[in-house]
Coordinates of C-alpha atoms and ligand atoms in Angstrom, one line a residue:
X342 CA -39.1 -24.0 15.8
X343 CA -40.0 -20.3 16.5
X344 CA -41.7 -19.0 19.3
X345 CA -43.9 -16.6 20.6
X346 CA -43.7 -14.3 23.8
X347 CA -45.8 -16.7 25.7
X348 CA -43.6 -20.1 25.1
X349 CA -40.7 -18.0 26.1
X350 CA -41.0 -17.5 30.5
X351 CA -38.8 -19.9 32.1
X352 CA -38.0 -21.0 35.3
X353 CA -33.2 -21.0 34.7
X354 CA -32.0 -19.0 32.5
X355 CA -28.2 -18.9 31.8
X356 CA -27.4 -15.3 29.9
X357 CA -23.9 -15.7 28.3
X358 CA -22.2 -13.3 25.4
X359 CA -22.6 -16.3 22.8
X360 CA -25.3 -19.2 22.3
X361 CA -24.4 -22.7 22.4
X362 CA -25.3 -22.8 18.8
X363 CA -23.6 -21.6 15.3
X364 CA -25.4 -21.6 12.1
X365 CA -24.7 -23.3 9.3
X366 CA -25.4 -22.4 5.6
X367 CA -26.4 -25.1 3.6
X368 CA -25.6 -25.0 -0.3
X369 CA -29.3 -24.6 -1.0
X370 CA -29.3 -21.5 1.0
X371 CA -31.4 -23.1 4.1
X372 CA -30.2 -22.2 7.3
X373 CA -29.8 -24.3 10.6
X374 CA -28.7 -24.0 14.1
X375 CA -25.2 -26.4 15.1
X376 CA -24.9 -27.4 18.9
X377 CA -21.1 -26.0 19.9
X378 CA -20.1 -28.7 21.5
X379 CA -18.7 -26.6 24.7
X380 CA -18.8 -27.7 28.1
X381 CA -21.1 -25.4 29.9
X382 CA -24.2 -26.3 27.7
X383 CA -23.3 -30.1 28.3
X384 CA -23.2 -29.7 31.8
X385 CA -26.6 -27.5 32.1
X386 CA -28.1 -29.1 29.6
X387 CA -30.0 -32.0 31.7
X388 CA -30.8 -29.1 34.4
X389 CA -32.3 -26.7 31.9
X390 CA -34.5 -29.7 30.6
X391 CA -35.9 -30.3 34.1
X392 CA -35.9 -26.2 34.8
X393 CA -38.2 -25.5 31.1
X394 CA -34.3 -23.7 30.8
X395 CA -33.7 -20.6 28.4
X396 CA -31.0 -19.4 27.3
X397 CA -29.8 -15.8 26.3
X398 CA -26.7 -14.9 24.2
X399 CA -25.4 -13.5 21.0
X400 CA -26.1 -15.7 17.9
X401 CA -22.5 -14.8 16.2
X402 CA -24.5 -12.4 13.2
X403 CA -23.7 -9.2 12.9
X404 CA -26.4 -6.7 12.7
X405 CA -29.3 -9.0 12.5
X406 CA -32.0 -10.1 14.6
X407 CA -33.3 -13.3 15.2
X408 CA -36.3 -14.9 16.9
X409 CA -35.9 -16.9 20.0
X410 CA -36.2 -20.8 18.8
X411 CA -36.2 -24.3 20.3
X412 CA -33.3 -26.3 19.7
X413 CA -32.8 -30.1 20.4
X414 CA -34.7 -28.7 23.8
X415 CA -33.7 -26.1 24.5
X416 CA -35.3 -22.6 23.7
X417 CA -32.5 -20.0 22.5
X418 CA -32.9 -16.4 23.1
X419 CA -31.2 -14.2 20.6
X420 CA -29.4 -11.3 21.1
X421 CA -28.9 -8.7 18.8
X422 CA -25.6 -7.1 18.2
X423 CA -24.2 -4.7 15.4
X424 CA -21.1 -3.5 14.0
X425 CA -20.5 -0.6 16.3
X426 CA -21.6 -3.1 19.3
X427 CA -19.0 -6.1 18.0
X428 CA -16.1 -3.2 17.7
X429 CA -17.1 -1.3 21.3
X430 CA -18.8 -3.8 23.5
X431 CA -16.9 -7.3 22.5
X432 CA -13.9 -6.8 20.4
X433 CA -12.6 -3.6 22.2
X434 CA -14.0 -3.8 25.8
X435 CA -14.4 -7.1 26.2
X436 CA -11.0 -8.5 24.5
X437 CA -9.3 -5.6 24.1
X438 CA -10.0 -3.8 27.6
X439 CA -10.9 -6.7 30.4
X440 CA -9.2 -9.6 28.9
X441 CA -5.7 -8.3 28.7
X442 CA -6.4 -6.6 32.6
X443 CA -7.9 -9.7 34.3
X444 CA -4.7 -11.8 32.9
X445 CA -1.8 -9.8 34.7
X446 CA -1.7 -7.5 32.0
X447 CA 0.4 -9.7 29.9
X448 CA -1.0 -7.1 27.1
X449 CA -1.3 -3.6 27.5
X450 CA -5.0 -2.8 27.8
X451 CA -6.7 0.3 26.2
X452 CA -8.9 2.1 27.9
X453 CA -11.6 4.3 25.8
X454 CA -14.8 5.8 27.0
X455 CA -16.7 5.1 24.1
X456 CA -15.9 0.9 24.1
X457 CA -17.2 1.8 27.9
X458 CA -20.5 3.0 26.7
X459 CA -20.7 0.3 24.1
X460 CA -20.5 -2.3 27.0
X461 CA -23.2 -0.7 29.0
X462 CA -25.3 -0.2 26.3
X463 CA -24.9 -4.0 25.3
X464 CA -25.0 -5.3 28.9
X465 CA -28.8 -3.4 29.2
X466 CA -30.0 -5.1 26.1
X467 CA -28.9 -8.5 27.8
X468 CA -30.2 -7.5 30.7
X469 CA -33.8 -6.3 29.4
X470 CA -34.1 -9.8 27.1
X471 CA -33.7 -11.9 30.2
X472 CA -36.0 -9.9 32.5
X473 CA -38.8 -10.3 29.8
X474 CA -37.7 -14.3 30.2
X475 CA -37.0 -14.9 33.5
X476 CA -40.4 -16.4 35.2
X477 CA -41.6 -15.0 38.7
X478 CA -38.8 -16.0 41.4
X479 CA -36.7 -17.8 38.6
X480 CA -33.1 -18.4 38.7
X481 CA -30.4 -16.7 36.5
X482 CA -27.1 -17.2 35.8
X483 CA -25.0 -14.6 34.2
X484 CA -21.7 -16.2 32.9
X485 CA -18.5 -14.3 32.2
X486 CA -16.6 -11.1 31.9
X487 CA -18.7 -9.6 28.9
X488 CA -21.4 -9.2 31.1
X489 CA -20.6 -8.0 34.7
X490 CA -22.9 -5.3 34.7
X491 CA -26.2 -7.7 33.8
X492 CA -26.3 -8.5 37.6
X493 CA -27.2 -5.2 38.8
X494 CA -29.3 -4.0 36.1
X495 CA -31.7 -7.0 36.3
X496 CA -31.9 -6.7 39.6
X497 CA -33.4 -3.1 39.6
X498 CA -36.2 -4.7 37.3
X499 CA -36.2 -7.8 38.8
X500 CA -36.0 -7.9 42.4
X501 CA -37.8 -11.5 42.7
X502 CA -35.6 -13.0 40.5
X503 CA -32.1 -15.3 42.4
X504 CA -29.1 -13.9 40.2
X505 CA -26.1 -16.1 40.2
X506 CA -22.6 -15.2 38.3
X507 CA -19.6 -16.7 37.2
X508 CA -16.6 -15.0 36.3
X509 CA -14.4 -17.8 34.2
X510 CA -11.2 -15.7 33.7
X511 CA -8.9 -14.8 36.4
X512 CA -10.0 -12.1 39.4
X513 CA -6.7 -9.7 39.4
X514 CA -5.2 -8.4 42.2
X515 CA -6.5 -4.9 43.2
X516 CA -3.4 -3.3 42.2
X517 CA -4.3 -3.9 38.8
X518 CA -8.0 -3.6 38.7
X519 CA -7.8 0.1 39.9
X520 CA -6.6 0.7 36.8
X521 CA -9.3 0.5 35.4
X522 CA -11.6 4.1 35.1
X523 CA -14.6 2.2 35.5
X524 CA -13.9 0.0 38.4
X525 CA -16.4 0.8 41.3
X526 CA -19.1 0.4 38.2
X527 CA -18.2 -3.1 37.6
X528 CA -17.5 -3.8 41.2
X529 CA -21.3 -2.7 41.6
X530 CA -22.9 -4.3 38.9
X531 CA -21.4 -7.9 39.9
X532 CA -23.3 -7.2 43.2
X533 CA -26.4 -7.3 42.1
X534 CA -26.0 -11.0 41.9
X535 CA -27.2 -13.4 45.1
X536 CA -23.8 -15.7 44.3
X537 CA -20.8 -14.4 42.7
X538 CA -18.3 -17.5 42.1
X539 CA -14.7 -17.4 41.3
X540 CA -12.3 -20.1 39.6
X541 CA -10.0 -20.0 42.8
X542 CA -10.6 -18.3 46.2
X543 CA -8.0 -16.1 45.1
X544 CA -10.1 -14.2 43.1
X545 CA -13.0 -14.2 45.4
X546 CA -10.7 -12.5 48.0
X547 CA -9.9 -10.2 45.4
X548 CA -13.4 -9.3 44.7
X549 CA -14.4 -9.1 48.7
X550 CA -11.2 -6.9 49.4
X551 CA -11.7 -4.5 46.2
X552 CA -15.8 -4.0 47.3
X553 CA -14.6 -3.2 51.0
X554 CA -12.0 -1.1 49.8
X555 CA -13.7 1.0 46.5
X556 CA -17.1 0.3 47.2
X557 CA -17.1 0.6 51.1
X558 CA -19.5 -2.2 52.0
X559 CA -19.2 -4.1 55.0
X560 CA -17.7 -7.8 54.4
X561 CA -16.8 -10.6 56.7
X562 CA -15.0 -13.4 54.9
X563 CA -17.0 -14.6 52.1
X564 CA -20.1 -12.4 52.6
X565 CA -20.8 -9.2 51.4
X566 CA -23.5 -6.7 53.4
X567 CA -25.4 -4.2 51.4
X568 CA -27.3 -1.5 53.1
X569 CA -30.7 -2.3 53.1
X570 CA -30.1 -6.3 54.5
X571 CA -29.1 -7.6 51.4
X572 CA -26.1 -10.4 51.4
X573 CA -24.2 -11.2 48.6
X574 CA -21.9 -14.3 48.9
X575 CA -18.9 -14.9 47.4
X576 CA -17.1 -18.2 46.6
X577 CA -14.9 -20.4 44.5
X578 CA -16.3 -22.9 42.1
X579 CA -13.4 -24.6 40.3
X580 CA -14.7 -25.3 36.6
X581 CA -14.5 -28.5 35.0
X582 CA -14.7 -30.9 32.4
X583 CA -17.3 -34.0 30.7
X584 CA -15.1 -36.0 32.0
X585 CA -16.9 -39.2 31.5
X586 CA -17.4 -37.8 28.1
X587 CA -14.1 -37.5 27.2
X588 CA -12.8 -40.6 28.6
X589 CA -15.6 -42.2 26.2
X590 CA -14.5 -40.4 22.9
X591 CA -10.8 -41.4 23.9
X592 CA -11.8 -45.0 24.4
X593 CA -13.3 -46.0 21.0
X594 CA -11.2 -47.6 18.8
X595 CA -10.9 -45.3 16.2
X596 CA -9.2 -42.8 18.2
X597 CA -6.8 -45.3 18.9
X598 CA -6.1 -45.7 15.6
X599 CA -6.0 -42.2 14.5
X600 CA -3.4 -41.5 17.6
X601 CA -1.3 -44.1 15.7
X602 CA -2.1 -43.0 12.9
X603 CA -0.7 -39.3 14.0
X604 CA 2.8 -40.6 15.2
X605 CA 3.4 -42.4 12.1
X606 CA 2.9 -39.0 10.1
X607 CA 5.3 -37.4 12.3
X608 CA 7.6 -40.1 11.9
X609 CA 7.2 -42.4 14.5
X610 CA 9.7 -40.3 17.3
X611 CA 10.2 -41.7 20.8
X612 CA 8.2 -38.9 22.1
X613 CA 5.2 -36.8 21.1
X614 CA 4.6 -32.9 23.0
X615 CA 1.8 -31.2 22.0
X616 CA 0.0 -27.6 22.8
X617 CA -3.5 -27.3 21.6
X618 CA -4.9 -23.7 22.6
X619 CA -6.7 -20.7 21.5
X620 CA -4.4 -18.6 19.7
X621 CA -4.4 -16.5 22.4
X622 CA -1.1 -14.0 24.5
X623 CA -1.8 -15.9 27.6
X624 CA -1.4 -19.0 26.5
X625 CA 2.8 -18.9 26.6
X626 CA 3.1 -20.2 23.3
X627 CA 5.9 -18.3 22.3
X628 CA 7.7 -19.7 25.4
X629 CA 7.1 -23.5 25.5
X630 CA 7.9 -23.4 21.9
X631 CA 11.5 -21.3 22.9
X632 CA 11.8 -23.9 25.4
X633 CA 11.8 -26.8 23.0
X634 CA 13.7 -25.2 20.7
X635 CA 16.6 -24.3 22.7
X636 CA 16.5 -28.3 24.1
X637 CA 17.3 -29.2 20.6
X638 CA 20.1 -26.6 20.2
X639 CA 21.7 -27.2 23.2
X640 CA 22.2 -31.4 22.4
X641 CA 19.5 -32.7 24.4
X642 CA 16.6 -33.4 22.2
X643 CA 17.4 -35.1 19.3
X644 CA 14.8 -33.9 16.7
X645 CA 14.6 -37.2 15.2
X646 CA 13.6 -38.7 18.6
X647 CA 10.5 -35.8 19.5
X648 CA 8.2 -33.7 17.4
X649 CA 6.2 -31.0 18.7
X650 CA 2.5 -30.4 17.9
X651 CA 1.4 -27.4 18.5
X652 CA -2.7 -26.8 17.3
X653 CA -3.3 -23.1 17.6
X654 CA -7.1 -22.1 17.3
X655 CA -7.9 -19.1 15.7
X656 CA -9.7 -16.9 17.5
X657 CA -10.5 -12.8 18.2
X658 CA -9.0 -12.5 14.5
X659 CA -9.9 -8.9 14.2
X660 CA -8.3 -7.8 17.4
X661 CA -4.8 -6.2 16.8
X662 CA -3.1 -7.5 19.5
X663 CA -3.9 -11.0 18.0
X664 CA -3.1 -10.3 14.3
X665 CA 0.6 -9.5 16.1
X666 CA 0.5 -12.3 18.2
X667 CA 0.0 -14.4 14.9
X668 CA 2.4 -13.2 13.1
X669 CA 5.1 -13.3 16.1
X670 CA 4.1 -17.1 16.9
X671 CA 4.8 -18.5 12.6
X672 CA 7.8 -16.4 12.5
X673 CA 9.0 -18.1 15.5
X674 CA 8.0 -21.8 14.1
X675 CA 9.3 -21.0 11.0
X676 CA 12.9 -19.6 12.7
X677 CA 12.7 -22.8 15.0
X678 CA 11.7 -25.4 12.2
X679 CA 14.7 -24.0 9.7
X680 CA 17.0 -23.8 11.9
X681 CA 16.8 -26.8 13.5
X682 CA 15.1 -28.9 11.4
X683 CA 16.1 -31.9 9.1
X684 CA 14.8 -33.5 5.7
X685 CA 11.1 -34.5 6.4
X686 CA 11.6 -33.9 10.8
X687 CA 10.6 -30.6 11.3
X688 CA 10.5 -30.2 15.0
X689 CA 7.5 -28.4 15.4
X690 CA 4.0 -29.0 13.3
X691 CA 1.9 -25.7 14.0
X692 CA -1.7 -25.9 12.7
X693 CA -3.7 -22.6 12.8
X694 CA -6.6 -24.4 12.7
X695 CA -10.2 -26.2 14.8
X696 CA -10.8 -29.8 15.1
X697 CA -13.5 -31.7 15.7
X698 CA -14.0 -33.1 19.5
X699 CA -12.9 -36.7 17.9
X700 CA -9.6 -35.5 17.1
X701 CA -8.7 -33.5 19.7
X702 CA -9.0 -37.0 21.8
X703 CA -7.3 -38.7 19.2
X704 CA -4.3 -36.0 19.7
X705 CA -4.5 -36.6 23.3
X706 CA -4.3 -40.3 22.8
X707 CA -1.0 -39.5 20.3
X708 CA 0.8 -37.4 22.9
X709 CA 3.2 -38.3 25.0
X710 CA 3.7 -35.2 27.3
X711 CA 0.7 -32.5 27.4
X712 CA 2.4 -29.1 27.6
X713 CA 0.4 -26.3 28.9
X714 CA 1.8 -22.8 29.9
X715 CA -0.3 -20.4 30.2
X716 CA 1.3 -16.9 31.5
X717 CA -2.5 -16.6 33.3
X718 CA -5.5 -18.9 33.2
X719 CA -8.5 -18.7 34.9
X720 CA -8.4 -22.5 34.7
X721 CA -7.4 -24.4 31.3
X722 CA -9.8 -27.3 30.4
X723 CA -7.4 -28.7 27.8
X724 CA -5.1 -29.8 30.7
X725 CA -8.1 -31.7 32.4
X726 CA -9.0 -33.0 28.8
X727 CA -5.5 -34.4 28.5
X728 CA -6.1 -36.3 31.6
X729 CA -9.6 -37.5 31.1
X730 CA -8.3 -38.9 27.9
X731 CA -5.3 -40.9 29.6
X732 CA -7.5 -44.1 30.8
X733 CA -3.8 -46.4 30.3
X734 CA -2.5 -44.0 32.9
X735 CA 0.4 -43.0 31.1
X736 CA 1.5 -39.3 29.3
X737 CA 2.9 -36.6 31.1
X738 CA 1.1 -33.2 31.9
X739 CA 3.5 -30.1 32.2
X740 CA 0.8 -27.3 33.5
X741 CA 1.9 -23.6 34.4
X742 CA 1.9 -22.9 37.8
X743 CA 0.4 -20.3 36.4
X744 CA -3.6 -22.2 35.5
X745 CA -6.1 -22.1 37.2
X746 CA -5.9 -26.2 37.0
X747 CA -2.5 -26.6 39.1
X748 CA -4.3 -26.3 42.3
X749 CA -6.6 -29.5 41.6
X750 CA -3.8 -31.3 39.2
X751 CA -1.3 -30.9 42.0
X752 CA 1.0 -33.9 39.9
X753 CA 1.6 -32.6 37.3
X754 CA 4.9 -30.7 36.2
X755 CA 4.3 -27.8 37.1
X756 CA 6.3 -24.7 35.6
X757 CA 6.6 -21.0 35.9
X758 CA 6.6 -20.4 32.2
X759 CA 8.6 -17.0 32.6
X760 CA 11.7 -19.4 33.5
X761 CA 12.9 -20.6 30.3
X762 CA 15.8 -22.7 32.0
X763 CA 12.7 -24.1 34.6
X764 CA 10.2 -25.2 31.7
X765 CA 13.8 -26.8 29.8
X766 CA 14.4 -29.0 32.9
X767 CA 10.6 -30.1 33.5
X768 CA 10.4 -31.1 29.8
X769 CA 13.2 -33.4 29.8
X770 CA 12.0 -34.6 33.3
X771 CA 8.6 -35.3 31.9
X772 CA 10.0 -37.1 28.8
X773 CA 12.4 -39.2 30.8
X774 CA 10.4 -40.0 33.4
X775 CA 9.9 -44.4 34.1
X776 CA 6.1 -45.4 33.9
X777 CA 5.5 -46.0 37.3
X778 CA 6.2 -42.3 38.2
X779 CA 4.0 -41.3 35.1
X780 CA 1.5 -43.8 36.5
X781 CA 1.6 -42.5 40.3
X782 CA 1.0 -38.8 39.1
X783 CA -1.8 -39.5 36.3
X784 CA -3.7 -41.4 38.3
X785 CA -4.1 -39.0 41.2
X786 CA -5.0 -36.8 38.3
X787 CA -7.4 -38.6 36.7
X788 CA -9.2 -39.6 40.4
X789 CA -9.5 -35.5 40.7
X790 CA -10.6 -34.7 37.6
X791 CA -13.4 -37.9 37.3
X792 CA -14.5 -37.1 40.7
X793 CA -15.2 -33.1 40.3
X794 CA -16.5 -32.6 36.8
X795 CA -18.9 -30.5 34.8
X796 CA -22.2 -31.7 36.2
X797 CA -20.6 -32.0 39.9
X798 CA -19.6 -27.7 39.1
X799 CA -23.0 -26.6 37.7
X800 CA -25.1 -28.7 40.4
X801 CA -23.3 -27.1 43.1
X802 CA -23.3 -23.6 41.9
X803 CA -27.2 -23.9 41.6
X804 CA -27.4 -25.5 44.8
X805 CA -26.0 -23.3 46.6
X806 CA -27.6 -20.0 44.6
X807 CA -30.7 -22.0 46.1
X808 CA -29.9 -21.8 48.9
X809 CA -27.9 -17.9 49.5
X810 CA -31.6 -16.6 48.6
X811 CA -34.7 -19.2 49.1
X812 CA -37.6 -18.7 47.1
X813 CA -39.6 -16.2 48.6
X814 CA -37.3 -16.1 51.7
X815 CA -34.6 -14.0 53.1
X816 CA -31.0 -14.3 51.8
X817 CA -29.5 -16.9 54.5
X818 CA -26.0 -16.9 55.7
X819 CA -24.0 -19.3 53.3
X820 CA -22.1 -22.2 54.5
X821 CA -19.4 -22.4 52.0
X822 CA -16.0 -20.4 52.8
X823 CA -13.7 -18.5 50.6
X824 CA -11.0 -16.5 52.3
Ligands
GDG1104 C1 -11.9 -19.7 29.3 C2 -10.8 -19.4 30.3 C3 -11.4 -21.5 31.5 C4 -9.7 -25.7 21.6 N1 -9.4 -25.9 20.4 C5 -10.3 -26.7 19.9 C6 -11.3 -27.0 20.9 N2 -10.8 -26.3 22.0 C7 -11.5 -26.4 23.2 C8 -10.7 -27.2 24.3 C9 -11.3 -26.6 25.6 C10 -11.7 -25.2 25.2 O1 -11.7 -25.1 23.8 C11 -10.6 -24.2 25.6 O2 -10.8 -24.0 27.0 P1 -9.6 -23.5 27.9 O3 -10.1 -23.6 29.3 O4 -8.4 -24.2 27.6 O5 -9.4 -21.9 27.5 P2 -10.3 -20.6 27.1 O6 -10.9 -20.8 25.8 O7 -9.4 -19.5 27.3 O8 -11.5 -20.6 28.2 C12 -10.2 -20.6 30.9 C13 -12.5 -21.6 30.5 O9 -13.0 -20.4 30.0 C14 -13.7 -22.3 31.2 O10 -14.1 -21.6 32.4 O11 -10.8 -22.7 31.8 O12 -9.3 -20.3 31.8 O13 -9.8 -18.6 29.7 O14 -12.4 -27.3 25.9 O15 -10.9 -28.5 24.1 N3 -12.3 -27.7 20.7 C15 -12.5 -28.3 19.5 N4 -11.7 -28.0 18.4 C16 -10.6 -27.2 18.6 O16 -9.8 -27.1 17.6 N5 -13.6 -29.1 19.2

């Protein structure tokens, strides 16, 4: 359903690089809009009903513009992006600039003035579309990396408006971050927001240290103080999953029987590992796959008794650094699977490929030991998945030290996936281990990840956004505390 200027005011608006919809082609030629079935739009989605919600974002074409439109509820706010803004504002500054810096640089990022002026350029357009949306003392919240300068630049227009953002990757330390030639810019642009929130307090403190050191301002623990009398607050808001969700998808019968369905393929082995991650340079493929590997060389696996799953999304296709990170990861299976393999048991099945939700529970339900090591993560839902999933209380999780997730999911194995020899020995602890020790740890697990899930992280983020800056009021001294 399209809609005209009028319909369009609304009272939250979340502005994030891409909408919670792709669209599908039909063979007739018709065209339609396909709910991505991420976890930020389930989690808002009951808020936004009750807020007449909007929501701004990229609709994934490439030089074409499309009117805003209602889908199952929710009104959709396109924005526009071409060729030269794909290549400067989200494949090279985005993914090829701030991704690669906000992860540790585990890749070298580039730096290049005009990606820089693609990202402003693109941010304004964002910014512009959601002042014209945005009713009188409305909320916003700005989600993610592509669009730290959105903050500021609605604010000039907007003054009335509460701006809230969310930064989902890491926060890096400022050693790193002054790298970067447009650093006081960004620093600046996040605080024109009322609540800046973190995945860990880590990165807050990294935030409040960098302003008081780059930009000047005054700070006191989590609270910035602009000249003028404005506050900015800064804090740690964990992400998580649909749990409930999850646990539901896992429970129905026929994931059950897909899961067995799965280890029967693979040949029925005592044990089942499996990744399942963006194809992404911070995931540590390369090195859990080493790690398995070299447990087979050395005599300790037998590769009839384990197989290795390892579902590697594609994504960023068109950014170099992933095109060689590609072709590293298949030479390395296929290396691994022909040396080591035998007659129908090779050790590792690598799929370059998406799934449906269904069976990426039914995986969960086939594995046996969850292997996650990420070299940097701002938090890793596929390791919360895992666990939501696990309602017989069994499996293993091995999580990076490294995620985000190991400060909630405190039993799991946790690795420093740079120690080849350390991520050997948690393996074979995780697949040895006796079921009451698996039980003890998923349990604890699962009690953290039921009790603090997506609606519990949106709810609170709003809340206290509410809160920072009342309607109408002055900003307020927050409560919450990040170090
Ligand atoms: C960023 C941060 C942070 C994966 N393959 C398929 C599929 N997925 C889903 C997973 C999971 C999501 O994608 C991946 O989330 P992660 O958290 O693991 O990683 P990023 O994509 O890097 O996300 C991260 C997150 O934002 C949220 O703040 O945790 O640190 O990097 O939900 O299930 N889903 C389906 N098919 C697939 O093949 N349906």
């Amino acid at each position: 359903m399209a809609l005209s200027a009028t319909d369009l005011t609304a009272g939250l608006v979340v502005v994030a690089n891409r909408l919670p919809v792709d669209r599908v082609v039909h063979h007739d030629g018709s065209v339609s809009w396909q709910r991505s079935p991420g976890g930020l739009v389930t989690a808002l989605e009951p808020v936004m009903r009750g807020n007449d919600g909007a929501w701004v974002g990229w609709h994934g074409g490439v030089g074409e513009t499309v009117e805003p439109f209602v889908d199952e509820g929710l009104t959709l706010v396109p924005v526009p992006l071409s060729t030269e803004d794909v290549e400067g504002y989200y494949e090279g500054f985005s993914n090829a600039t701030l991704w690669p810096l906000y992860h540790d640089v585990v890749a070298p990022p580039q730096f290049h003035r005009e990606w820089w002026n693609s990202y402003v350029r693109v941010n304004q357009r964002f910014a512009n579309r959601t002042a014209e949306v945005a009713e009188q003392d409305g909320v916003v919240w700005v989600q993610d990396y592509q669009l730290q300068l959105v903050p500021a630049m609605l604010r000039l227009h907007r003054p009335d408006l509460r701006i809230g953002f969310f930064l989902h990757i890491p926060f890096p330390p400022t050693e790193l971050f002054q790298q970067l030639p447009w650093r006081r810019q960004i620093l600046e642009g996040l605080l024109g927001a009322d609540l800046v929130g973190f995945q860990l307090p880590g990165g807050a403190a990294n935030f409040v240290r960098l302003v008081r050191a780059r930009v000047g301002h005054k700070t006191h623990r989590d609270t910035v103080f602009l000249p003028g009398g404005r506050v900015v607050t800064v804090a740690p808001y964990p992400i998580s999953i649909d749990s409930q969700g999850f646990e539901q998808l896992a429970r129905r019968p026929e994931a059950e029987q897909r899961a067995q369905e799965i280890r029967a393929d693979l040949g029925n082995p005592r044990t089942v590992l499996l990744g399942i991650d963006r194809l992404d340079y911070t995931k540590g493929m390369p090195q859990r796959l080493r790690a398995f590997g070299e447990l087979i060389s050395d005599g300790k696996i037998d590769v009839n008794e384990a197989a290795f799953v390892q579902v590697a999304t594609p994504s960023r296709e068109r950014v170099g650094q992933y095109q060689v990170l590609r072709d590293d990861i298949e030479r390395l299976v296929g290396r691994l699977n022909g040396s080591l393999g035998r007659i129908g048991r090779p050790p590792i099945t690598y799929l370059h490929s998406s799934y449906p939700r269904e069976e990426m529970a039914a995986l969960y339900r086939a594995a046996d030991v969850m292997v996650v090591t990420p070299l940097r993560d701002g938090m890793n839902l596929v390791a919360k998945e895992y666990v939501a999933c696990r309602f017989t209380e069994d499996g293993a999780l091995v999580l990076s030290e490294f995620a985000g997730a190991a400060d909630e999911l405190r039993q799991a194995y946790q690795v420093n996936p740079y120690d080849i020899n350390g991520l050997k020995a948690a393996l074979l602890e995780a697949m040895n281990a006796s079921p009451r020790e698996l039980g003890r740890r998923m349990r604890a697990m699962r009690r953290q990840v039921a009790d603090n899930d997506i609606g519990r992280w949106a709810s609170t983020f709003l809340a206290e956004l509410r809160r920072v800056r009342p309607p109408h009021g002055k900003p307020t001294r927050p409560s919450s505390v990040a170090s």
